[in-house]
Amino acid sequence: MFSGQLTQKAESVLDHARTAGIMIATAESCTGGLVAGLLTSLAGASDVFERAFVTYSNEAKTELLGIPTAIIAAQGAVSAEIARRMATQCLLKSNADIAVSITGVAGPGGSAHKPAGLVYFGLAVRDHPVRVLCQRFGDRGRNTVRLAAVETALALFEQGVDLIAQIEPGIAD
């Protein structure tokens, strides 16, 4: 289902989380649960993968994560603020130590202000400030954008594990 390279990266995330003794969770919009699907396709993922929120609609963001409709209306579902809130709420509503959120425009479509390929990510790590990342993958097709977002989410999990383990990114193998 997923490429060998992406599966290897997911295995690495799970191994690093397992070694650090931490739990992870996702809050996904434009990826529709692909990160959770990839992680849980691997045997033993339940050791470290705590839960996933698939909040594809604005209503789901409100009902499952408690993001106020007024904030969604003011900021737009695809925004740094919503990514930040999704990650924060995912962490608060789970037993995880690290949460990654994804919200974006996979395509086709989009607008001048929010074109296809624009994706925001949130990284919430217990006892650390939430980080937000904006990626512009370009209008490369829906599946390509979604898989690029999955790969970015895996990299963010690695950064989160490094923060908890208090080592510099890139040092842990």
CSV table of N, CA and C in Angstrom, one decimal:
chain,number,residue,atom,x,y,z
A,1,MET,N,0.8,-1.2,0.0
A,1,MET,CA,0.0,0.0,0.0
A,1,MET,C,0.9,1.3,0.0
A,2,PHE,N,1.8,1.3,0.9
A,2,PHE,CA,2.8,2.5,1.0
A,2,PHE,C,4.1,2.0,0.4
A,3,SER,N,4.9,3.0,-0.1
A,3,SER,CA,6.2,2.7,-0.6
A,3,SER,C,7.1,2.1,0.5
A,4,GLY,N,8.1,1.4,0.0
A,4,GLY,CA,9.1,0.8,1.0
A,4,GLY,C,9.8,1.9,1.7
A,5,GLN,N,10.1,3.0,1.0
A,5,GLN,CA,10.8,4.1,1.7
A,5,GLN,C,10.0,4.7,2.8
A,6,LEU,N,8.7,4.9,2.5
A,6,LEU,CA,7.8,5.5,3.5
A,6,LEU,C,7.6,4.6,4.7
A,7,THR,N,7.5,3.3,4.4
A,7,THR,CA,7.3,2.3,5.4
A,7,THR,C,8.5,2.2,6.3
A,8,GLN,N,9.7,2.3,5.7
A,8,GLN,CA,10.9,2.3,6.5
A,8,GLN,C,11.0,3.5,7.5
A,9,LYS,N,10.6,4.7,7.0
A,9,LYS,CA,10.6,5.9,7.8
A,9,LYS,C,9.6,5.7,9.0
A,10,ALA,N,8.4,5.1,8.7
A,10,ALA,CA,7.4,4.9,9.7
A,10,ALA,C,8.0,3.9,10.8
A,11,GLU,N,8.7,2.8,10.3
A,11,GLU,CA,9.3,1.9,11.3
A,11,GLU,C,10.3,2.6,12.1
A,12,SER,N,11.1,3.5,11.6
A,12,SER,CA,12.1,4.3,12.3
A,12,SER,C,11.4,5.1,13.4
A,13,VAL,N,10.3,5.8,13.0
A,13,VAL,CA,9.5,6.6,14.0
A,13,VAL,C,9.1,5.7,15.2
A,14,LEU,N,8.5,4.6,14.8
A,14,LEU,CA,8.0,3.7,15.9
A,14,LEU,C,9.1,3.2,16.8
A,15,ASP,N,10.2,2.8,16.2
A,15,ASP,CA,11.4,2.3,16.9
A,15,ASP,C,11.9,3.4,17.8
A,16,HIS,N,12.1,4.6,17.3
A,16,HIS,CA,12.6,5.7,18.2
A,16,HIS,C,11.6,6.0,19.3
A,17,ALA,N,10.3,6.0,19.0
A,17,ALA,CA,9.4,6.3,20.1
A,17,ALA,C,9.4,5.2,21.1
A,18,ARG,N,9.5,4.0,20.7
A,18,ARG,CA,9.6,2.8,21.6
A,18,ARG,C,10.8,2.9,22.5
A,19,THR,N,11.9,3.2,21.9
A,19,THR,CA,13.2,3.3,22.6
A,19,THR,C,13.1,4.4,23.7
A,20,ALA,N,12.4,5.5,23.3
A,20,ALA,CA,12.3,6.7,24.2
A,20,ALA,C,11.2,6.5,25.2
A,21,GLY,N,10.4,5.4,25.0
A,21,GLY,CA,9.3,5.1,26.0
A,21,GLY,C,8.1,6.2,25.9
A,22,ILE,N,7.8,6.6,24.7
A,22,ILE,CA,6.8,7.6,24.5
A,22,ILE,C,5.7,7.2,23.6
A,23,MET,N,4.5,7.8,23.7
A,23,MET,CA,3.3,7.5,22.9
A,23,MET,C,3.1,8.7,22.0
A,24,ILE,N,2.6,8.4,20.8
A,24,ILE,CA,2.3,9.4,19.7
A,24,ILE,C,0.9,9.3,19.3
A,25,ALA,N,0.4,10.4,18.7
A,25,ALA,CA,-1.0,10.5,18.2
A,25,ALA,C,-1.0,11.5,17.0
A,26,THR,N,-2.1,11.4,16.2
A,26,THR,CA,-2.2,12.3,15.1
A,26,THR,C,-3.6,13.0,15.1
A,27,ALA,N,-3.6,14.1,14.5
A,27,ALA,CA,-4.9,14.8,14.2
A,27,ALA,C,-4.8,15.2,12.7
A,28,GLU,N,-5.5,14.5,11.8
A,28,GLU,CA,-5.3,14.7,10.4
A,28,GLU,C,-6.6,15.2,9.7
A,29,SER,N,-6.3,16.1,8.8
A,29,SER,CA,-7.4,16.6,8.0
A,29,SER,C,-7.2,16.2,6.5
A,30,CYS,N,-6.4,16.9,5.8
A,30,CYS,CA,-6.2,16.6,4.3
A,30,CYS,C,-5.7,15.2,4.0
A,31,THR,N,-5.0,14.6,5.0
A,31,THR,CA,-4.4,13.3,4.8
A,31,THR,C,-5.4,12.2,5.1
A,32,GLY,N,-6.5,12.6,5.7
A,32,GLY,CA,-7.6,11.6,6.0
A,32,GLY,C,-7.2,10.4,6.8
A,33,GLY,N,-6.2,10.5,7.6
A,33,GLY,CA,-5.8,9.3,8.4
A,33,GLY,C,-4.7,8.5,7.8
A,34,LEU,N,-4.1,9.0,6.7
A,34,LEU,CA,-3.0,8.2,6.1
A,34,LEU,C,-1.8,8.0,7.0
A,35,VAL,N,-1.5,9.0,7.9
A,35,VAL,CA,-0.3,8.8,8.8
A,35,VAL,C,-0.7,7.7,9.8
A,36,ALA,N,-1.9,7.8,10.3
A,36,ALA,CA,-2.3,6.7,11.3
A,36,ALA,C,-2.4,5.4,10.6
A,37,GLY,N,-2.9,5.3,9.3
A,37,GLY,CA,-2.9,4.1,8.6
A,37,GLY,C,-1.6,3.5,8.3
A,38,LEU,N,-0.6,4.3,8.0
A,38,LEU,CA,0.8,3.9,7.7
A,38,LEU,C,1.4,3.3,9.0
A,39,LEU,N,1.3,4.1,10.1
A,39,LEU,CA,1.9,3.6,11.3
A,39,LEU,C,1.2,2.3,11.8
A,40,THR,N,-0.1,2.2,11.7
A,40,THR,CA,-0.8,1.0,12.2
A,40,THR,C,-0.7,-0.1,11.3
A,41,SER,N,-0.1,0.1,10.1
A,41,SER,CA,0.1,-1.1,9.2
A,41,SER,C,1.3,-1.9,9.6
A,42,LEU,N,2.0,-1.4,10.6
A,42,LEU,CA,3.2,-2.1,11.0
A,42,LEU,C,2.9,-2.8,12.4
A,43,ALA,N,3.4,-4.0,12.4
A,43,ALA,CA,3.1,-4.9,13.6
A,43,ALA,C,3.8,-4.2,14.8
A,44,GLY,N,3.1,-4.2,15.9
A,44,GLY,CA,3.6,-3.7,17.2
A,44,GLY,C,3.4,-2.2,17.3
A,45,ALA,N,2.7,-1.5,16.4
A,45,ALA,CA,2.5,-0.1,16.5
A,45,ALA,C,1.8,0.3,17.8
A,46,SER,N,0.9,-0.6,18.2
A,46,SER,CA,0.1,-0.2,19.4
A,46,SER,C,1.0,0.0,20.7
A,47,ASP,N,2.2,-0.4,20.6
A,47,ASP,CA,3.2,-0.1,21.7
A,47,ASP,C,3.4,1.4,21.9
A,48,VAL,N,3.3,2.1,20.8
A,48,VAL,CA,3.6,3.6,20.9
A,48,VAL,C,2.6,4.5,20.2
A,49,PHE,N,1.7,3.9,19.3
A,49,PHE,CA,0.7,4.7,18.7
A,49,PHE,C,-0.5,4.7,19.5
A,50,GLU,N,-0.9,5.9,20.1
A,50,GLU,CA,-2.0,5.9,21.0
A,50,GLU,C,-3.3,6.1,20.4
A,51,ARG,N,-3.5,7.1,19.5
A,51,ARG,CA,-4.8,7.3,18.8
A,51,ARG,C,-4.6,8.3,17.6
A,52,ALA,N,-5.7,8.4,16.9
A,52,ALA,CA,-5.8,9.3,15.8
A,52,ALA,C,-7.1,10.0,15.7
A,53,PHE,N,-7.1,11.2,15.4
A,53,PHE,CA,-8.3,12.0,15.1
A,53,PHE,C,-8.3,12.3,13.6
A,54,VAL,N,-9.3,11.8,12.9
A,54,VAL,CA,-9.5,12.2,11.5
A,54,VAL,C,-10.5,13.3,11.5
A,55,THR,N,-10.1,14.5,11.3
A,55,THR,CA,-11.0,15.7,11.4
A,55,THR,C,-11.1,16.4,10.1
A,56,TYR,N,-11.6,15.7,9.1
A,56,TYR,CA,-11.6,16.1,7.7
A,56,TYR,C,-12.5,17.3,7.6
A,57,SER,N,-13.7,17.3,8.2
A,57,SER,CA,-14.6,18.5,8.1
A,57,SER,C,-14.4,19.5,9.2
A,58,ASN,N,-14.9,20.7,9.0
A,58,ASN,CA,-14.8,21.7,10.1
A,58,ASN,C,-15.6,21.2,11.3
A,59,GLU,N,-16.7,20.6,11.1
A,59,GLU,CA,-17.5,20.1,12.2
A,59,GLU,C,-16.7,19.1,13.0
A,60,ALA,N,-16.0,18.2,12.4
A,60,ALA,CA,-15.2,17.3,13.1
A,60,ALA,C,-14.1,18.0,14.0
A,61,LYS,N,-13.5,19.0,13.4
A,61,LYS,CA,-12.5,19.8,14.2
A,61,LYS,C,-13.1,20.3,15.4
A,62,THR,N,-14.4,20.8,15.3
A,62,THR,CA,-15.1,21.3,16.5
A,62,THR,C,-15.5,20.2,17.4
A,63,GLU,N,-16.2,19.2,16.9
A,63,GLU,CA,-16.7,18.2,17.8
A,63,GLU,C,-15.7,17.3,18.4
A,64,LEU,N,-14.6,16.9,17.7
A,64,LEU,CA,-13.6,16.0,18.2
A,64,LEU,C,-12.5,16.7,19.0
A,65,LEU,N,-12.1,17.9,18.5
A,65,LEU,CA,-11.0,18.6,19.0
A,65,LEU,C,-11.3,19.8,19.8
A,66,GLY,N,-12.6,20.2,19.7
A,66,GLY,CA,-13.0,21.4,20.5
A,66,GLY,C,-12.5,22.7,19.9
A,67,ILE,N,-12.2,22.8,18.6
A,67,ILE,CA,-11.8,24.0,18.0
A,67,ILE,C,-13.0,24.9,17.8
A,68,PRO,N,-13.1,26.1,18.3
A,68,PRO,CA,-14.3,26.9,18.1
A,68,PRO,C,-14.6,27.2,16.7
A,69,THR,N,-15.9,27.1,16.3
A,69,THR,CA,-16.3,27.4,14.9
A,69,THR,C,-15.9,28.9,14.6
A,70,ALA,N,-15.9,29.8,15.5
A,70,ALA,CA,-15.5,31.2,15.2
A,70,ALA,C,-14.0,31.3,14.8
A,71,ILE,N,-13.2,30.5,15.4
A,71,ILE,CA,-11.8,30.5,15.0
A,71,ILE,C,-11.6,29.9,13.6
A,72,ILE,N,-12.3,28.8,13.4
A,72,ILE,CA,-12.2,28.2,12.0
A,72,ILE,C,-12.7,29.2,11.0
A,73,ALA,N,-13.8,29.9,11.3
A,73,ALA,CA,-14.4,30.9,10.3
A,73,ALA,C,-13.4,32.1,10.1
A,74,ALA,N,-12.8,32.5,11.2
A,74,ALA,CA,-11.9,33.7,11.1
A,74,ALA,C,-10.5,33.3,10.4
A,75,GLN,N,-10.0,32.2,10.8
A,75,GLN,CA,-8.6,31.8,10.3
A,75,GLN,C,-8.7,31.0,9.0
A,76,GLY,N,-9.8,30.2,8.8
A,76,GLY,CA,-9.9,29.2,7.8
A,76,GLY,C,-9.3,27.9,8.3
A,77,ALA,N,-9.9,26.8,7.8
A,77,ALA,CA,-9.5,25.5,8.3
A,77,ALA,C,-8.0,25.2,7.9
A,78,VAL,N,-7.6,25.8,6.8
A,78,VAL,CA,-6.2,25.6,6.4
A,78,VAL,C,-5.4,26.8,6.8
A,79,SER,N,-4.8,26.7,8.0
A,79,SER,CA,-4.1,27.9,8.6
A,79,SER,C,-3.1,27.4,9.7
A,80,ALA,N,-2.2,28.3,10.0
A,80,ALA,CA,-1.2,27.9,11.0
A,80,ALA,C,-2.0,27.8,12.4
A,81,GLU,N,-2.9,28.7,12.6
A,81,GLU,CA,-3.6,28.7,13.9
A,81,GLU,C,-4.4,27.4,14.1
A,82,ILE,N,-5.1,26.9,13.0
A,82,ILE,CA,-5.8,25.6,13.1
A,82,ILE,C,-4.9,24.5,13.3
A,83,ALA,N,-3.7,24.4,12.6
A,83,ALA,CA,-2.7,23.4,12.8
A,83,ALA,C,-2.2,23.4,14.2
A,84,ARG,N,-2.0,24.6,14.8
A,84,ARG,CA,-1.5,24.7,16.2
A,84,ARG,C,-2.6,24.1,17.1
A,85,ARG,N,-3.8,24.5,16.9
A,85,ARG,CA,-4.9,24.1,17.8
A,85,ARG,C,-5.2,22.6,17.7
A,86,MET,N,-5.1,22.1,16.5
A,86,MET,CA,-5.3,20.6,16.3
A,86,MET,C,-4.3,19.8,17.0
A,87,ALA,N,-3.0,20.2,16.9
A,87,ALA,CA,-1.9,19.5,17.6
A,87,ALA,C,-2.1,19.6,19.1
A,88,THR,N,-2.4,20.8,19.6
A,88,THR,CA,-2.6,21.0,21.0
A,88,THR,C,-3.7,20.2,21.6
A,89,GLN,N,-4.8,20.2,20.9
A,89,GLN,CA,-6.0,19.5,21.4
A,89,GLN,C,-5.8,18.0,21.3
A,90,CYS,N,-5.1,17.6,20.2
A,90,CYS,CA,-4.8,16.1,20.1
A,90,CYS,C,-4.0,15.6,21.3
A,91,LEU,N,-3.0,16.4,21.7
A,91,LEU,CA,-2.2,16.1,22.8
A,91,LEU,C,-3.1,16.0,24.1
A,92,LEU,N,-3.9,17.1,24.3
A,92,LEU,CA,-4.7,17.2,25.5
A,92,LEU,C,-5.8,16.1,25.6
A,93,LYS,N,-6.3,15.6,24.4
A,93,LYS,CA,-7.4,14.6,24.4
A,93,LYS,C,-6.9,13.2,24.2
A,94,SER,N,-5.6,13.0,24.4
A,94,SER,CA,-5.0,11.7,24.3
A,94,SER,C,-4.0,11.4,25.5
A,95,ASN,N,-3.5,10.2,25.5
A,95,ASN,CA,-2.4,9.9,26.4
A,95,ASN,C,-1.0,9.9,25.8
A,96,ALA,N,-0.9,10.7,24.7
A,96,ALA,CA,0.3,10.7,23.9
A,96,ALA,C,1.2,11.8,24.5
A,97,ASP,N,2.5,11.6,24.2
A,97,ASP,CA,3.5,12.6,24.5
A,97,ASP,C,3.8,13.5,23.4
A,98,ILE,N,3.5,13.1,22.2
A,98,ILE,CA,3.8,13.9,21.0
A,98,ILE,C,2.5,13.7,20.1
A,99,ALA,N,2.1,14.9,19.5
A,99,ALA,CA,1.0,14.9,18.6
A,99,ALA,C,1.4,15.7,17.4
A,100,VAL,N,1.1,15.2,16.2
A,100,VAL,CA,1.3,15.9,14.9
A,100,VAL,C,0.0,16.1,14.3
A,101,SER,N,-0.3,17.3,13.8
A,101,SER,CA,-1.5,17.7,13.1
A,101,SER,C,-1.2,18.1,11.7
A,102,ILE,N,-2.2,17.9,10.8
A,102,ILE,CA,-2.0,18.2,9.4
A,102,ILE,C,-3.3,18.8,8.9
A,103,THR,N,-3.3,19.9,8.3
A,103,THR,CA,-4.4,20.5,7.6
A,103,THR,C,-3.9,21.2,6.4
A,104,GLY,N,-4.6,21.0,5.2
A,104,GLY,CA,-4.1,21.6,4.0
A,104,GLY,C,-5.1,21.5,2.9
A,105,VAL,N,-4.6,21.9,1.7
A,105,VAL,CA,-5.3,21.8,0.5
A,105,VAL,C,-4.6,20.8,-0.4
A,106,ALA,N,-5.1,19.5,-0.5
A,106,ALA,CA,-4.4,18.5,-1.3
A,106,ALA,C,-4.6,18.7,-2.8
A,107,GLY,N,-5.7,19.3,-3.1
A,107,GLY,CA,-6.1,19.6,-4.5
A,107,GLY,C,-7.1,18.5,-5.0
A,108,PRO,N,-7.6,18.7,-6.1
A,108,PRO,CA,-7.4,19.9,-7.0
A,108,PRO,C,-8.1,21.1,-6.4
A,109,GLY,N,-7.9,22.2,-7.0
A,109,GLY,CA,-8.6,23.4,-6.5
A,109,GLY,C,-7.7,24.3,-5.7
A,110,GLY,N,-8.3,24.9,-4.7
A,110,GLY,CA,-7.5,25.9,-3.9
A,110,GLY,C,-7.9,27.3,-4.3
A,111,SER,N,-7.2,28.2,-3.9
A,111,SER,CA,-7.4,29.6,-4.2
A,111,SER,C,-6.1,30.3,-4.3
A,112,ALA,N,-6.2,31.6,-4.6
A,112,ALA,CA,-4.9,32.4,-4.7
A,112,ALA,C,-4.2,32.4,-3.4
A,113,HIS,N,-5.0,32.5,-2.3
A,113,HIS,CA,-4.4,32.6,-0.9
A,113,HIS,C,-4.1,31.3,-0.4
A,114,LYS,N,-4.8,30.3,-0.8
A,114,LYS,CA,-4.6,28.9,-0.3
A,114,LYS,C,-4.6,27.9,-1.4
A,115,PRO,N,-3.5,27.9,-2.2
A,115,PRO,CA,-3.4,27.0,-3.4
A,115,PRO,C,-3.3,25.6,-3.1
A,116,ALA,N,-3.6,24.7,-4.0
A,116,ALA,CA,-3.4,23.3,-3.9
A,116,ALA,C,-1.9,23.1,-3.5
A,117,GLY,N,-1.7,22.2,-2.6
A,117,GLY,CA,-0.3,21.9,-2.1
A,117,GLY,C,0.1,22.6,-0.9
A,118,LEU,N,-0.7,23.6,-0.4
A,118,LEU,CA,-0.4,24.3,0.8
A,118,LEU,C,-0.9,23.4,2.0
A,119,VAL,N,0.1,23.1,2.9
A,119,VAL,CA,-0.2,22.2,4.0
A,119,VAL,C,0.5,22.8,5.3
A,120,TYR,N,-0.3,22.9,6.4
A,120,TYR,CA,0.2,23.3,7.7
A,120,TYR,C,0.3,22.1,8.6
A,121,PHE,N,1.3,22.1,9.4
A,121,PHE,CA,1.6,21.0,10.3
A,121,PHE,C,1.7,21.6,11.7
A,122,GLY,N,1.3,20.9,12.7
A,122,GLY,CA,1.5,21.3,14.1
A,122,GLY,C,2.3,20.2,14.8
A,123,LEU,N,3.2,20.5,15.6
A,123,LEU,CA,3.9,19.5,16.4
A,123,LEU,C,3.8,19.9,17.9
A,124,ALA,N,3.1,19.1,18.6
A,124,ALA,CA,2.9,19.4,20.1
A,124,ALA,C,3.6,18.3,20.8
A,125,VAL,N,4.5,18.7,21.7
A,125,VAL,CA,5.3,17.8,22.5
A,125,VAL,C,5.1,18.3,24.0
A,126,ARG,N,4.8,17.3,24.8
A,126,ARG,CA,4.5,17.7,26.2
A,126,ARG,C,5.7,18.5,26.8
A,127,ASP,N,5.3,19.6,27.5
A,127,ASP,CA,6.2,20.5,28.2
A,127,ASP,C,7.1,21.3,27.2
A,128,HIS,N,6.7,21.4,26.0
A,128,HIS,CA,7.4,22.2,25.0
A,128,HIS,C,6.4,23.1,24.2
A,129,PRO,N,6.8,24.2,23.7
A,129,PRO,CA,5.9,25.1,22.9
A,129,PRO,C,5.5,24.4,21.6
A,130,VAL,N,4.3,24.6,21.2
A,130,VAL,CA,3.9,24.0,19.9
A,130,VAL,C,4.6,24.7,18.8
A,131,ARG,N,5.0,23.8,17.8
A,131,ARG,CA,5.7,24.3,16.6
A,131,ARG,C,4.7,24.2,15.4
A,132,VAL,N,4.7,25.1,14.5
A,132,VAL,CA,3.9,25.1,13.3
A,132,VAL,C,4.8,25.2,12.1
A,133,LEU,N,4.6,24.3,11.1
A,133,LEU,CA,5.3,24.3,9.9
A,133,LEU,C,4.4,24.5,8.7
A,134,CYS,N,4.8,25.3,7.8
A,134,CYS,CA,4.0,25.5,6.5
A,134,CYS,C,4.8,24.9,5.4
A,135,GLN,N,4.2,24.1,4.6
A,135,GLN,CA,4.9,23.5,3.4
A,135,GLN,C,4.0,23.9,2.2
A,136,ARG,N,4.7,24.2,1.1
A,136,ARG,CA,4.0,24.5,-0.2
A,136,ARG,C,4.6,23.4,-1.1
A,137,PHE,N,3.8,22.3,-1.2
A,137,PHE,CA,4.2,21.2,-2.1
A,137,PHE,C,4.0,21.4,-3.5
A,138,GLY,N,3.1,22.4,-3.8
A,138,GLY,CA,2.8,22.7,-5.2
A,138,GLY,C,1.6,21.9,-5.7
A,139,ASP,N,1.0,22.2,-6.8
A,139,ASP,CA,-0.1,21.5,-7.3
A,139,ASP,C,0.4,20.3,-8.1
A,140,ARG,N,0.8,19.3,-7.4
A,140,ARG,CA,1.4,18.1,-8.0
A,140,ARG,C,0.5,16.9,-8.0
A,141,GLY,N,-0.8,17.2,-7.7
A,141,GLY,CA,-1.7,16.1,-7.7
A,141,GLY,C,-2.0,15.7,-6.3
A,142,ARG,N,-3.3,15.4,-6.0
A,142,ARG,CA,-3.8,15.1,-4.7
A,142,ARG,C,-3.0,14.0,-4.0
A,143,ASN,N,-2.8,12.9,-4.6
A,143,ASN,CA,-2.1,11.8,-3.9
A,143,ASN,C,-0.6,12.1,-3.6
A,144,THR,N,0.0,12.9,-4.5
A,144,THR,CA,1.4,13.3,-4.3
A,144,THR,C,1.5,14.2,-3.1
A,145,VAL,N,0.6,15.2,-3.0
A,145,VAL,CA,0.6,16.1,-1.9
A,145,VAL,C,0.3,15.4,-0.6
A,146,ARG,N,-0.6,14.5,-0.6
A,146,ARG,CA,-1.0,13.8,0.6
A,146,ARG,C,0.2,12.9,1.1
A,147,LEU,N,0.9,12.2,0.2
A,147,LEU,CA,2.0,11.4,0.6
A,147,LEU,C,3.2,12.2,1.0
A,148,ALA,N,3.4,13.4,0.4
A,148,ALA,CA,4.4,14.3,0.9
A,148,ALA,C,4.1,14.8,2.3
A,149,ALA,N,2.8,15.0,2.6
A,149,ALA,CA,2.4,15.5,3.9
A,149,ALA,C,2.7,14.3,4.9
A,150,VAL,N,2.4,13.1,4.6
A,150,VAL,CA,2.7,12.0,5.4
A,150,VAL,C,4.2,11.9,5.8
A,151,GLU,N,5.0,12.1,4.8
A,151,GLU,CA,6.5,12.0,5.0
A,151,GLU,C,6.9,13.2,5.9
A,152,THR,N,6.4,14.3,5.7
A,152,THR,CA,6.7,15.5,6.6
A,152,THR,C,6.3,15.2,8.0
A,153,ALA,N,5.1,14.6,8.2
A,153,ALA,CA,4.6,14.3,9.5
A,153,ALA,C,5.5,13.3,10.2
A,154,LEU,N,6.0,12.3,9.5
A,154,LEU,CA,7.0,11.4,10.1
A,154,LEU,C,8.2,12.1,10.6
A,155,ALA,N,8.7,13.0,9.8
A,155,ALA,CA,9.9,13.8,10.2
A,155,ALA,C,9.6,14.6,11.4
A,156,LEU,N,8.4,15.1,11.5
A,156,LEU,CA,8.1,15.9,12.7
A,156,LEU,C,8.0,15.0,14.0
A,157,PHE,N,7.5,13.8,13.8
A,157,PHE,CA,7.5,12.9,14.9
A,157,PHE,C,9.0,12.6,15.4
A,158,GLU,N,9.9,12.5,14.5
A,158,GLU,CA,11.3,12.3,14.8
A,158,GLU,C,11.8,13.5,15.6
A,159,GLN,N,11.5,14.7,15.2
A,159,GLN,CA,11.9,15.9,15.9
A,159,GLN,C,11.3,15.9,17.3
A,160,GLY,N,10.1,15.5,17.4
A,160,GLY,CA,9.4,15.4,18.7
A,160,GLY,C,10.1,14.4,19.7
A,161,VAL,N,10.5,13.3,19.1
A,161,VAL,CA,11.2,12.3,19.9
A,161,VAL,C,12.5,12.9,20.4
A,162,ASP,N,13.2,13.5,19.5
A,162,ASP,CA,14.5,14.2,19.8
A,162,ASP,C,14.3,15.2,20.9
A,163,LEU,N,13.3,16.0,20.9
A,163,LEU,CA,13.0,17.0,21.9
A,163,LEU,C,12.9,16.3,23.3
A,164,ILE,N,12.1,15.3,23.3
A,164,ILE,CA,11.8,14.6,24.6
A,164,ILE,C,13.1,13.9,25.1
A,165,ALA,N,13.8,13.3,24.1
A,165,ALA,CA,15.1,12.6,24.5
A,165,ALA,C,16.2,13.6,24.8
A,166,GLN,N,15.9,14.9,24.5
A,166,GLN,CA,16.9,16.0,24.7
A,166,GLN,C,18.2,15.8,24.1
A,167,ILE,N,18.1,15.4,22.8
A,167,ILE,CA,19.3,15.2,22.0
A,167,ILE,C,19.1,16.1,20.7
A,168,GLU,N,20.1,16.4,20.1
A,168,GLU,CA,20.0,17.2,18.9
A,168,GLU,C,19.5,16.4,17.7
A,169,PRO,N,18.6,17.0,16.9
A,169,PRO,CA,18.1,16.2,15.8
A,169,PRO,C,19.2,15.8,14.9
A,170,GLY,N,19.1,14.5,14.4
A,170,GLY,CA,20.1,14.0,13.5
A,170,GLY,C,21.2,13.2,14.2
A,171,ILE,N,21.2,13.2,15.5
A,171,ILE,CA,22.2,12.5,16.3
A,171,ILE,C,21.8,11.1,16.5
A,172,ALA,N,20.5,10.9,16.9
A,172,ALA,CA,20.0,9.6,17.2
A,172,ALA,C,19.9,8.7,16.0
A,173,ASP,N,20.3,7.5,16.1
A,173,ASP,CA,20.1,6.6,15.0
A,173,ASP,C,19.2,5.4,15.4
